[in-house]
Amino acid sequence: MSLKDLLSPFFVWQRAFEKPYTTLRPTLDRPGAPAYRGFHINITETCVGCGSCQTICQNNAIDMVAVEAYAGRAGDSGLRPRFDYGRCCWCGLCVDICTAASLRMSNEYAWISDDPDSFHFTAGVDDKPWQDNELGYRRAEGYHLNPPKRIEMPMLSAQESLKSFAEVTLGYNEEQAKKEADRCVECGICVATCPAHMDVPDYIHSIRDGDYEKGLQLMYRTNPFPATCGRICTRRCESVCPVGILGEPVAIRWLKRFIVDQVDKKDYQRILEKPIASTGFKVAIIGAGPGGLSAAYYLRQQGHAVTVYEAQATGGGMLRYGVPSYRLPDAELDKDIDHITSIGVEIKYNSRIGKDVMFESLLENYDAVFMSTGLSVPSSMRINGENHARVLSGLQILADVASDRDPGIGKKVAVIGGGNVAMDAARVSRRLGAEVTILYRRRISDMPADEEEIHECQQEGCTIVPQAIPVEIIDADNKQKVCIKWGEAKMVDDPKGGRARPVLQEDKMHTETYDCIISAIGQSSNLDYLSKELQEQLAFEWGKLTPAEYQHTSMKKVFVGGDFANRTADAISAIEDGHHAARGINRFLNPDFYTALEKQEN
Amino acid sequence: MNTVDEILDYAIEQEQLAADFYEDVAQRVETAGMKKILLDFAEEEKRHKKILLAVKTGEHELTPEQEILDLKISDYLVEVKTSENISYQDALIIAMQRERAAYNLYNDMAQKVPDGKLKHILLGLAKEEAKHKLFFEAEYDERVLTDN
């Protein structure tokens, strides 16, 4: 080796003091292209934590993590996506599928850190400089990876539906149901929102798999009225479905109905769970509506002997006598009720508590009592002339029609009210051949009735007159007719932020003559079967009461549920009340078992 | 009643009478829930009385020029008689109609006196009653007229 070779490595050092040819951190000076797919941005206020980004990610680069600020927010899972840039391949599918369009990508691509484990972050939550970046990849406007429109439910035309009381909706076929089921992103936000916590994503998945028996089993875990709810549920689930943020929510109710429609009633016994061995306990239930029968079903499943006392000749309560058959055919309601009785629930029809059987005797002869007698008394308008013979109640008309009696409404009627009973009374009147005007004191958008019902009501030719306040009922010249005086209202905003209030304009009054006036302005409970002392003891206030945990009341053996014990007064809430009470009664009857279980869990 | 003090004394007495009325009905109703509501109404009347006492001592001013929304709900409802088993709806109707009667009384009186302090006080009292009426009518609109 020559001396030069020996010294040459040391000559390299002279370069150390020269200006470098390379630049330090070169990317900092080169911004990404305007639509570059760089680090993620999430608008966390808009995001509902549905997790579609996590599901679609092919590299498992996204984890949904709990973010405290969003815990417990309605219609929100409380989770937000966390990105792992050791896995992300920057494909942008997460942005394309995002149901809320809250996820996007910045054009930032440089993140310098000495710690290789630090390259993950919760977008929008962890502070990063690119969160407000205006550039980067965005989903093109109008582009949806998931179809935004739901599969339309086949229906009878308005003209056709007016000819009879036949069911208006016809149901999906298999192809339609599968297409609609494919729109579900299986986030489960609906499960938390459904009062009965039905396992919606899994039963929708059963449609994709074509396994309808499994779908039915899943539904019966928390709801023994799937045929009914598949038709008339108030579907809070759909109101929070994230697919509905940018498009139409998944038609959860129609998919539920599809599953039930695929399974024959005679197969229910084979498919569904059977009650466990008898416990020897006896439970009495007052009222065979959705609340009472739901409690009956789950109590029977737990091996208790269940007897339901029902004042009417058939079961279903308001589902039978308050929901017309064009929305819920009797056969479908019977499909649900028949399965409940098939597992050994006994229903004593035409048995009115307080008359045929005394409440006190139930307390004496049963180990627990569940009351769910609903709201059956129509509210009164308290205006002059209300007791006129041609002022009829909406509930009575619906009950008459359900029992094949002619309610005698005539050919021109006015319906007062804006709830579902008012809409149904109007639609029934149309089917009976009457010309119908609905008078409602507020705006159409304020109506408590289901939006769909309002729409169908209008389609069927009912005229809705909003901001119309009835002030007096007056005799007509003909005794078979009646006049109503009503005034126009103007809406005044509530300074406290409540709903706008209608204010009567006394200079804009109208008087019109009708064959009858149907009053449907709300209902209250009938507690005649309880003595005043018992009502007091149970702490009823204005015909309603608020139960304690597990639907328990202040009386040791007595549990309650349904419309008179909740604020929402719909079938699905009553069903959950019944299920919840069944769990409560079970704990009440087996206290030692549950105490031991809790000890074990702790 | 010719002086401001006399008018105010009368109004204060009326508020006390109203409180007594609700307490009396509360003694007779059958349910604890209704009893509580009526006692709450009585408390509300006592609160009104306090305001008027403050007006008398000059600590509070009436505001006759203030615009108060009139929902006109009670104007078209049939009268309700007090009984042992009145409902919440009945109780609200009674309350609304009592406030309406008081409003009409002060308003009518104000029309009959010449402009001046007395008229100012009477109109101010009428506005106070209009506020009370709105309180009960808003409650009726919210709780009773739910589907209507």
XYZ file of C-alpha atoms in Angstrom:
750
model
C 0.000 0.000 0.000
C 1.341 3.452 -0.974
C 1.492 6.343 1.425
C -1.134 8.196 -0.651
C -3.560 5.308 -0.217
C -2.906 5.353 3.461
C -3.627 9.086 3.870
C -6.485 9.519 1.371
C -9.346 8.830 3.870
C -8.169 11.758 5.950
C -8.443 14.121 2.959
C -12.218 13.592 2.999
C -12.409 15.770 6.093
C -11.522 18.827 4.038
C -14.981 18.501 2.398
C -16.651 18.866 5.772
C -16.092 22.605 5.701
C -17.440 23.163 2.168
C -21.000 24.289 1.266
C -23.096 21.091 0.912
C -24.581 20.119 -2.454
C -27.715 18.646 -0.790
C -30.357 20.551 1.206
C -31.434 19.748 4.723
C -35.100 18.418 4.967
C -35.709 19.119 1.274
C -39.486 18.301 1.336
C -40.278 21.296 3.532
C -39.807 23.539 0.569
C -41.857 21.426 -1.831
C -45.601 21.462 -1.123
C -47.663 18.470 -2.210
C -49.849 18.757 -5.286
C -53.222 20.444 -4.640
C -55.107 17.109 -4.633
C -52.276 15.132 -3.020
C -53.327 12.316 -0.690
C -51.374 13.324 2.416
C -52.076 13.186 6.125
C -55.710 12.920 7.188
C -58.014 15.673 8.351
C -61.203 14.859 10.246
C -63.915 17.378 11.077
C -64.698 15.705 14.366
C -67.867 17.727 14.983
C -69.410 16.356 11.772
C -68.001 12.841 12.155
C -70.368 10.481 14.011
C -67.817 7.714 14.499
C -69.554 5.190 12.230
C -66.251 3.418 11.533
C -66.845 2.906 7.785
C -63.297 4.216 7.254
C -61.952 1.482 9.518
C -64.026 -1.187 7.785
C -62.970 -0.239 4.266
C -59.251 0.216 5.031
C -57.412 -2.642 3.341
C -54.285 -2.264 5.487
C -55.894 -2.116 8.937
C -54.370 1.325 9.281
C -57.427 2.780 11.063
C -58.559 2.102 14.612
C -61.687 3.660 16.079
C -60.769 5.063 19.480
C -62.931 6.626 22.205
C -62.789 10.406 22.363
C -64.180 11.744 25.598
C -65.582 14.952 24.129
C -68.050 12.919 22.051
C -69.002 10.266 24.598
C -72.750 9.975 24.999
C -73.608 12.332 22.116
C -76.898 11.305 20.493
C -76.455 9.534 17.163
C -72.716 9.282 17.704
C -70.604 6.275 18.674
C -68.221 8.531 20.619
C -65.335 7.031 18.597
C -63.060 8.746 16.116
C -60.566 7.246 13.619
C -56.898 6.957 14.566
C -54.451 6.548 11.672
C -51.307 4.452 11.670
C -48.935 5.775 9.009
C -46.789 2.699 9.234
C -49.674 0.911 7.515
C -51.542 3.562 5.492
C -51.073 3.277 1.725
C -52.777 6.628 1.064
C -55.421 5.116 -1.199
C -58.172 7.509 -0.050
C -60.920 4.869 0.206
C -61.606 6.021 3.760
C -62.375 9.485 2.413
C -64.596 8.094 -0.330
C -66.697 5.949 2.036
C -66.984 8.472 4.899
C -70.736 8.728 5.566
C -70.522 12.233 6.990
C -67.945 13.547 4.486
C -65.987 14.631 7.542
C -62.814 12.809 6.521
C -60.440 14.266 3.955
C -56.718 14.320 3.220
C -54.354 17.264 3.383
C -51.536 17.732 0.861
C -49.025 17.571 3.695
C -46.634 14.635 3.547
C -43.688 15.511 5.795
C -43.752 14.407 9.409
C -40.330 14.353 11.011
C -39.755 12.511 14.209
C -36.967 10.474 15.760
C -39.512 8.113 17.253
C -40.764 5.548 14.719
C -43.676 4.668 17.027
C -45.071 8.181 16.873
C -46.501 8.032 13.344
C -50.112 7.516 14.329
C -52.650 10.095 15.426
C -56.372 10.707 15.912
C -57.253 13.137 13.162
C -58.916 16.308 14.372
C -58.275 15.419 17.985
C -54.476 15.358 18.221
C -53.142 18.766 17.327
C -51.426 18.667 13.923
C -50.527 21.588 11.643
C -52.383 20.171 8.612
C -55.853 19.996 10.240
C -56.848 23.311 8.650
C -55.097 22.646 5.375
C -57.266 23.824 2.487
C -55.560 21.636 -0.108
C -55.362 17.879 -0.484
C -57.674 15.067 -1.544
C -61.416 15.606 -1.232
C -64.198 13.390 -2.412
C -65.618 14.811 -5.651
C -68.930 16.534 -5.157
C -71.875 14.242 -5.790
C -69.690 11.126 -5.730
C -70.867 8.388 -3.372
C -69.135 5.062 -2.951
C -72.239 3.867 -1.062
C -75.505 4.481 -2.975
C -77.178 7.487 -1.316
C -80.734 6.587 -2.353
C -82.658 3.826 -0.649
C -84.523 1.190 -2.586
C -88.017 2.503 -2.902
C -90.740 0.528 -1.134
C -93.302 -0.715 -3.644
C -96.675 0.788 -2.689
C -100.248 0.928 -3.844
C -101.034 4.165 -5.642
C -103.046 6.690 -3.636
C -106.089 6.024 -5.848
C -105.778 2.278 -5.391
C -105.216 2.481 -1.637
C -108.363 4.552 -1.124
C -110.515 1.730 -2.517
C -110.041 -0.539 0.502
C -108.257 -1.073 3.804
C -105.620 -3.267 2.108
C -102.023 -2.740 3.188
C -100.503 0.213 1.344
C -96.874 -0.955 1.397
C -96.188 -4.145 -0.553
C -92.786 -5.196 0.791
C -89.378 -5.695 -0.826
C -88.569 -8.702 -2.955
C -85.300 -10.531 -2.277
C -83.275 -8.582 -4.825
C -84.499 -5.251 -3.496
C -83.880 -6.282 0.123
C -80.326 -7.428 -0.612
C -79.547 -4.224 -2.466
C -80.877 -2.173 0.412
C -79.053 -4.318 2.977
C -75.823 -3.640 1.093
C -76.138 0.056 1.947
C -75.745 -0.648 5.663
C -72.273 0.207 6.960
C -72.850 -1.901 10.112
C -71.815 0.882 12.477
C -74.343 -0.045 15.163
C -75.241 3.544 16.083
C -78.848 2.483 15.470
C -78.565 -0.199 18.168
C -77.890 2.394 20.832
C -80.730 4.574 19.586
C -83.417 1.882 19.238
C -85.342 1.841 22.538
C -85.336 -1.982 22.333
C -81.661 -2.052 21.288
C -82.387 -4.396 18.398
C -79.311 -5.881 16.791
C -79.889 -4.077 13.506
C -76.490 -4.548 11.787
C -76.524 -8.285 12.386
C -80.063 -8.899 11.232
C -79.390 -6.799 8.147
C -76.276 -8.910 7.626
C -78.473 -12.011 7.731
C -80.255 -10.651 4.642
C -76.936 -10.408 2.814
C -76.279 -14.022 3.830
C -79.817 -15.088 2.900
C -80.167 -16.563 6.407
C -83.584 -15.233 7.401
C -84.099 -17.676 10.246
C -81.028 -16.277 11.938
C -82.340 -12.764 11.309
C -85.613 -13.675 13.034
C -83.753 -15.183 15.992
C -81.734 -11.984 16.390
C -84.864 -9.860 16.345
C -86.679 -11.953 18.950
C -83.810 -11.456 21.397
C -85.110 -7.975 22.178
C -88.429 -7.612 20.360
C -91.310 -10.101 20.143
C -93.212 -7.817 17.714
C -90.998 -7.822 14.611
C -93.865 -8.221 12.102
C -95.559 -5.209 13.681
C -92.436 -3.080 14.053
C -91.405 -3.996 10.503
C -94.466 -2.015 9.438
C -95.284 0.750 11.890
C -92.194 1.359 14.016
C -91.345 5.009 14.635
C -87.805 3.970 13.526
C -85.583 6.181 15.622
C -82.807 3.958 14.258
C -83.257 5.497 10.811
C -83.097 9.017 12.209
C -79.496 8.409 13.346
C -78.364 6.125 10.507
C -75.131 7.773 9.264
C -75.953 6.772 5.676
C -78.757 9.321 6.047
C -76.359 12.211 6.635
C -75.536 12.621 2.945
C -78.254 10.451 1.466
C -81.310 8.544 2.653
C -80.954 6.372 5.753
C -80.971 2.608 5.315
C -84.608 1.415 5.261
C -84.149 -0.524 8.492
C -87.863 -0.926 9.133
C -88.555 -2.349 5.673
C -85.616 -4.758 6.007
C -86.988 -5.968 9.328
C -90.318 -6.547 7.647
C -88.629 -8.390 4.781
C -87.060 -10.914 7.166
C -90.371 -11.582 8.951
C -92.160 -11.915 5.609
C -89.708 -14.648 4.557
C -90.417 -16.921 7.518
C -93.646 -18.850 7.767
C -95.484 -18.659 11.115
C -95.540 -22.444 11.414
C -91.714 -22.494 11.515
C -91.436 -20.057 14.430
C -91.585 -22.779 17.099
C -88.715 -24.637 15.471
C -86.544 -21.578 14.906
C -87.029 -19.555 18.072
C -85.924 -20.192 21.634
C -88.228 -22.118 23.949
C -88.966 -21.228 27.576
C -86.748 -22.722 30.255
C -88.200 -25.161 32.805
C -90.967 -23.856 35.050
C -89.889 -21.755 38.031
C -93.222 -22.047 39.812
C -93.642 -18.255 39.950
C -96.834 -16.661 38.643
C -96.978 -13.194 37.069
C -100.139 -11.246 36.172
C -100.092 -8.685 33.392
C -102.743 -6.035 32.848
C -103.168 -5.094 29.214
C -102.388 -7.148 26.101
C -100.792 -4.283 24.207
C -97.161 -4.260 23.035
C -95.853 -3.485 26.549
C -97.850 -6.180 28.321
C -97.221 -8.881 25.731
C -93.514 -8.090 25.488
C -93.209 -8.509 29.274
C -95.302 -11.693 29.004
C -93.030 -13.162 26.316
C -89.753 -12.593 28.147
C -91.165 -13.650 31.528
C -92.473 -16.855 29.989
C -89.054 -17.453 28.417
C -87.654 -17.305 31.949
C -89.966 -20.128 33.003
C -92.613 -18.122 34.851
C -96.350 -18.765 34.451
C -97.841 -15.660 32.829
C -101.496 -14.611 32.680
C -102.467 -11.494 30.735
C -105.765 -9.746 31.529
C -107.223 -7.862 28.574
C -110.463 -5.870 28.645
C -111.013 -6.147 24.859
C -111.990 -9.215 22.865
C -108.619 -9.430 21.072
C -104.994 -8.603 21.843
C -102.689 -5.882 20.562
C -104.111 -2.873 22.395
C -103.568 0.318 20.426
C -101.820 -1.668 17.671
C -105.159 -3.364 16.986
C -107.637 -0.601 17.793
C -105.575 2.492 17.010
C -103.545 1.514 13.933
C -105.655 0.925 10.819
C -105.145 -2.273 8.853
C -103.819 -0.451 5.763
C -100.717 0.232 7.878
C -100.744 -2.934 9.993
C -102.903 -5.820 8.760
C -104.493 -7.921 11.518
C -102.778 -11.039 10.166
C -99.347 -9.510 10.778
C -100.181 -8.444 14.324
C -101.613 -11.933 14.906
C -98.376 -13.473 13.649
C -96.567 -11.767 16.553
C -99.255 -12.403 19.167
C -99.757 -16.041 18.141
C -96.109 -16.808 18.742
C -96.283 -15.200 22.190
C -99.267 -17.370 23.134
C -97.706 -20.431 21.494
C -94.967 -20.526 24.136
C -97.537 -20.713 26.918
C -98.603 -17.136 27.669
C -102.265 -17.200 28.660
C -104.428 -14.219 27.658
C -107.791 -13.788 29.371
C -109.832 -11.649 26.976
C -112.885 -9.609 27.983
C -111.456 -9.416 31.508
C -111.529 -5.866 32.765
C -109.586 -5.262 35.947
C -111.691 -3.432 38.516
C -114.855 -5.023 37.139
C -114.359 -8.688 36.204
C -111.239 -9.159 38.325
C -110.112 -6.880 41.136
C -106.594 -5.458 41.156
C -106.223 -6.402 44.810
C -106.884 -10.056 43.972
C -104.008 -9.990 41.469
C -101.719 -8.695 44.199
C -102.879 -11.541 46.387
C -102.716 -14.381 43.875
C -99.595 -13.564 41.863
C -95.933 -13.157 42.712
C -95.654 -9.986 40.611
C -97.924 -7.725 38.577
C -97.017 -5.743 35.441
C -99.376 -2.964 34.363
C -99.384 -1.549 30.861
C -102.796 -0.134 30.080
C -101.682 2.708 27.827
C -103.449 5.932 26.988
C -106.996 5.163 25.984
C -109.003 8.265 26.900
C -109.203 10.977 24.229
C -108.237 14.445 25.443
C -110.821 17.146 25.396
C -110.513 20.492 23.562
C -112.506 22.338 26.284
C -114.079 24.713 23.823
C -117.726 25.728 23.720
C -120.049 23.221 22.097
C -117.604 20.325 22.278
C -120.282 17.954 23.568
C -122.218 18.234 20.305
C -123.401 14.807 19.132
C -121.544 15.233 15.831
C -118.165 15.758 17.522
C -116.562 12.309 17.486
C -113.291 11.080 18.864
C -110.520 9.941 16.539
C -109.770 6.956 18.762
C -113.394 5.843 18.695
C -113.499 5.999 14.893
C -110.337 3.915 14.597
C -111.694 1.392 17.130
C -115.030 1.218 15.252
C -113.328 0.548 11.942
C -111.016 -2.060 13.533
C -114.116 -3.814 14.889
C -116.017 -3.630 11.577
C -118.501 -1.083 12.935
C -119.639 1.908 10.876
C -118.512 5.054 12.708
C -121.139 7.098 10.834
C -118.915 10.001 9.866
C -120.844 11.265 6.849
C -119.388 12.710 3.662
C -117.579 15.839 4.795
C -115.465 15.813 7.930
C -112.975 17.999 9.771
C -110.236 16.381 11.815
C -108.652 18.384 14.636
C -105.071 17.522 15.566
C -101.652 16.807 14.121
C -100.620 13.480 15.632
C -100.709 9.991 14.156
C -104.248 9.396 15.465
C -105.409 12.495 13.588
C -103.672 11.340 10.376
C -105.157 7.842 10.708
C -108.625 9.167 11.485
C -108.332 11.326 8.351
C -107.102 8.468 6.142
C -109.784 6.115 7.458
C -112.399 8.794 6.727
C -111.101 9.068 3.153
C -111.468 5.307 2.768
C -115.034 5.596 4.033
C -115.659 8.054 1.210
C -115.519 11.373 3.068
C -113.956 14.641 1.994
C -111.436 15.456 4.747
C -110.008 18.695 6.097
C -107.422 18.576 8.881
C -107.220 21.646 11.100
C -103.937 21.974 12.978
C -102.979 24.870 15.225
C -99.289 24.959 14.237
C -97.298 24.503 11.006
C -97.156 21.193 9.119
C -93.474 20.935 10.078
C -94.511 21.053 13.755
C -96.900 18.095 13.457
C -96.008 15.280 15.839
C -97.268 12.709 13.304
C -94.779 10.643 11.331
C -93.612 12.581 8.279
C -94.467 9.628 6.056
C -98.015 9.508 7.402
C -98.482 13.221 6.756
C -97.231 12.759 3.208
C -99.472 9.745 2.525
C -102.392 11.567 4.083
C -101.928 14.411 1.599
C -101.400 11.966 -1.270
C -104.742 10.385 -0.434
C -106.461 13.717 -0.823
C -106.789 15.041 2.738
C -106.491 18.806 2.926
C -104.314 20.039 5.761
C -105.058 23.550 6.974
C -102.167 24.550 9.220
C -102.239 27.381 11.752
C -105.960 26.890 12.310
C -107.170 27.148 15.904
C -110.670 25.834 16.710
C -112.488 28.208 19.035
C -116.105 27.032 19.089
C -118.440 24.262 17.967
C -121.824 25.587 16.859
C -125.128 23.852 16.058
C -125.891 23.621 12.360
C -129.383 24.061 10.889
C -129.452 20.328 10.216
C -129.020 18.148 13.322
C -126.931 15.703 11.337
C -124.342 18.414 10.754
C -122.168 20.636 12.900
C -120.309 23.931 12.451
C -116.843 24.754 13.653
C -115.511 28.245 14.138
C -111.762 28.498 13.828
C -109.278 31.319 13.607
C -106.052 31.725 11.704
C -102.884 31.738 13.782
C -99.606 33.502 13.304
C -96.489 31.803 14.647
C -94.446 33.694 17.211
C -90.954 32.568 18.139
C -90.371 31.561 21.727
C -87.677 33.872 23.127
C -86.557 31.018 25.371
C -85.780 28.853 22.349
C -88.769 26.501 22.623
C -91.030 25.702 19.685
C -92.792 28.645 18.074
C -96.238 29.336 19.509
C -99.421 29.929 17.510
C -101.232 33.152 18.330
C -104.876 33.432 17.361
C -105.753 36.311 15.053
C -109.238 37.261 16.113
C -109.869 39.247 12.948
C -109.351 36.187 10.787
C -112.114 33.813 11.850
C -113.862 31.230 9.674
C -116.964 29.104 10.201
C -117.542 25.928 8.231
C -120.195 23.198 8.335
C -119.309 19.495 8.391
C -121.104 16.170 8.776
C -118.909 15.552 11.787
C -115.842 16.867 13.562
C -113.249 14.341 14.619
C -111.244 15.404 17.622
C -107.805 13.783 17.846
C -105.710 16.055 20.011
C -104.077 13.508 22.309
C -104.892 10.826 24.845
C -104.611 10.221 28.543
C -104.763 7.117 30.700
C -107.784 5.412 32.204
C -106.927 4.354 35.755
C -110.469 3.545 36.859
C -109.354 0.011 37.693
C -107.244 1.368 40.536
C -108.730 2.885 43.671
C -107.687 6.476 44.462
C -105.604 5.077 47.322
C -103.750 2.740 44.975
C -103.183 5.527 42.433
C -101.784 7.616 45.255
C -99.629 4.794 46.517
C -98.258 4.166 43.029
C -97.509 7.904 42.731
C -99.479 8.519 39.533
C -99.351 12.159 38.523
C -101.874 13.350 35.928
C -102.449 9.783 34.855
C -98.776 9.042 34.253
C -96.027 7.772 36.441
C -92.298 7.504 36.283
C -91.083 4.066 37.283
C -87.862 3.391 39.123
C -85.107 1.128 37.821
C -86.380 -1.995 36.015
C -89.839 -0.408 35.710
C -90.480 -0.999 39.404
C -93.041 1.158 41.239
C -93.257 2.185 44.862
C -95.373 -0.949 45.466
C -93.312 -4.027 46.126
C -94.870 -6.404 43.603
C -95.911 -3.919 40.952
C -94.056 -3.003 37.765
C -95.276 -0.723 34.974
C -94.477 0.171 31.382
C -95.850 1.427 28.086
C -97.394 4.731 27.080
C -98.533 5.772 30.544
C -95.076 5.184 31.994
C -92.795 6.740 29.374
C -92.473 10.008 27.510
C -92.305 8.670 23.981
C -95.607 6.768 23.877
C -94.781 4.564 20.894
C -94.877 0.804 20.350
C -91.129 0.202 20.370
C -90.704 2.023 23.711
C -93.554 -0.007 25.207
C -91.913 -3.203 23.918
C -88.657 -2.235 25.600
C -90.478 -1.284 28.810
C -92.012 -4.769 28.824
C -88.668 -6.457 28.204
C -86.979 -4.320 30.843
C -89.737 -5.024 33.358
C -89.391 -8.754 32.629
C -85.728 -8.509 33.599
C -86.715 -6.517 36.701
C -89.406 -9.012 37.715
C -86.963 -11.843 37.190
C -84.505 -10.150 39.557
C -87.312 -9.476 41.998
C -88.349 -13.146 41.960
C -84.798 -14.476 42.180
C -83.007 -11.948 44.397
C -80.449 -14.421 45.744
C -79.367 -15.493 42.271
C -78.745 -11.921 41.156
C -76.979 -10.913 44.360
C -74.633 -13.877 43.922
C -74.121 -13.028 40.247
C -73.277 -9.413 41.038
C -70.828 -10.489 43.725
C -69.182 -12.812 41.233
C -68.942 -10.015 38.654
C -67.404 -7.611 41.157
C -109.824 53.269 45.416
C -108.527 56.580 44.373
C -104.911 56.596 45.315
C -101.969 54.629 44.023
C -101.413 53.048 47.432
C -105.036 51.952 47.628
C -104.804 50.331 44.204
C -101.580 48.586 45.096
C -103.019 47.383 48.396
C -105.987 45.994 46.514
C -103.734 44.238 43.996
C -101.542 42.816 46.780
C -104.624 41.518 48.539
C -105.848 39.917 45.301
C -102.562 38.060 44.906
C -102.839 36.810 48.484
C -106.437 35.759 47.847
C -105.314 33.854 44.759
C -102.608 32.084 46.780
C -105.203 31.252 49.428
C -107.529 29.953 46.725
C -104.946 27.502 45.347
C -103.973 26.393 48.848
C -107.622 25.793 49.643
C -108.182 23.699 46.489
C -104.919 21.861 47.225
C -106.370 20.760 50.557
C -109.342 19.226 48.803
C -107.812 17.447 45.805
C -107.311 13.717 46.014
C -103.862 13.144 44.583
C -100.511 14.232 45.919
C -99.332 15.215 42.431
C -102.227 17.637 41.949
C -101.760 18.990 45.457
C -98.141 19.793 44.656
C -99.083 21.564 41.427
C -101.659 23.727 43.181
C -99.233 24.586 45.954
C -96.746 25.572 43.244
C -99.417 27.834 41.757
C -99.940 29.339 45.244
C -96.198 29.972 45.487
C -96.309 31.684 42.093
C -99.047 34.008 43.383
C -96.978 34.776 46.481
C -94.107 35.664 44.197
C -96.407 38.093 42.365
C -97.404 39.570 45.733
C -93.764 40.144 46.605
C -93.235 42.004 43.342
C -96.175 44.298 44.113
C -94.939 44.907 47.660
C -91.629 45.938 46.109
C -93.523 48.299 43.776
C -95.200 49.885 46.797
C -91.909 50.530 48.539
C -90.398 51.869 45.320
C -87.878 49.022 44.936
C -89.495 47.779 41.734
C -91.077 49.632 38.834
C -94.045 48.508 36.817
C -93.573 48.606 33.062
C -96.917 49.403 31.405
C -95.211 50.082 28.076
C -93.792 46.537 27.876
C -95.304 44.388 25.095
C -96.592 41.058 26.427
C -97.555 38.268 24.047
C -101.201 37.217 24.328
C -101.667 33.623 23.175
C -105.460 34.011 23.620
C -105.789 30.381 24.675
C -107.909 30.939 27.760
C -110.239 33.348 25.973
C -111.976 30.505 24.168
C -111.979 27.733 26.753
C -115.037 26.775 28.754
C -115.006 27.599 32.443
C -113.888 24.902 34.864
C -115.337 24.385 38.315
C -112.963 23.379 41.089
C -113.523 19.897 42.470
C -111.731 17.105 44.286
C -110.605 15.402 41.120
C -109.535 18.203 38.818
C -106.886 17.367 36.264
C -103.737 19.302 35.417
C -105.554 20.652 32.355
C -108.388 21.899 34.608
C -105.958 23.532 37.026
C -104.203 25.364 34.207
C -107.513 26.552 32.753
C -108.554 27.891 36.166
C -105.217 29.679 36.561
C -105.257 31.141 33.036
C -108.807 32.395 33.412
C -108.149 33.987 36.810
C -105.153 35.873 35.396
C -107.203 36.919 32.399
C -109.985 38.266 34.639
C -107.435 40.228 36.681
C -105.887 41.634 33.497
C -109.294 42.740 32.215
C -110.146 44.337 35.558
C -107.025 46.526 35.742
C -107.256 47.376 32.090
C -110.914 48.465 32.418
C -110.076 50.507 35.506
C -107.225 52.202 33.677
C -109.566 53.275 30.889
C -111.770 55.049 33.436
C -109.127 57.202 35.114
C -107.438 60.287 33.675
C -103.835 60.130 32.526
C -101.410 60.275 35.387
C -99.704 58.166 38.017
C -102.838 56.162 38.806
C -103.391 55.212 35.185
C -99.722 54.300 34.893
C -99.994 51.974 37.894
C -103.213 50.365 36.655
C -101.776 49.722 33.219
C -98.624 48.389 34.865
C -100.675 45.999 36.974
C -102.563 44.876 33.875
C -99.241 44.076 32.180
C -98.137 42.104 35.252
C -101.302 40.018 35.006
C -100.741 39.585 31.269
C -97.304 38.179 32.094
C -98.838 35.738 34.567
C -101.441 34.711 32.014
C -98.706 34.101 29.422
C -96.851 31.941 31.946
C -99.839 29.609 32.374
C -100.850 29.736 28.695
C -97.334 28.793 27.608
C -97.464 25.861 30.019
C -100.855 24.846 28.579
C -99.521 25.144 25.038
C -96.496 23.027 25.951
C -98.043 20.325 28.124
C -101.689 20.030 27.152
C -101.819 20.938 23.467
C -99.179 18.396 22.523
C -100.903 16.795 19.525
C -102.777 19.926 18.705
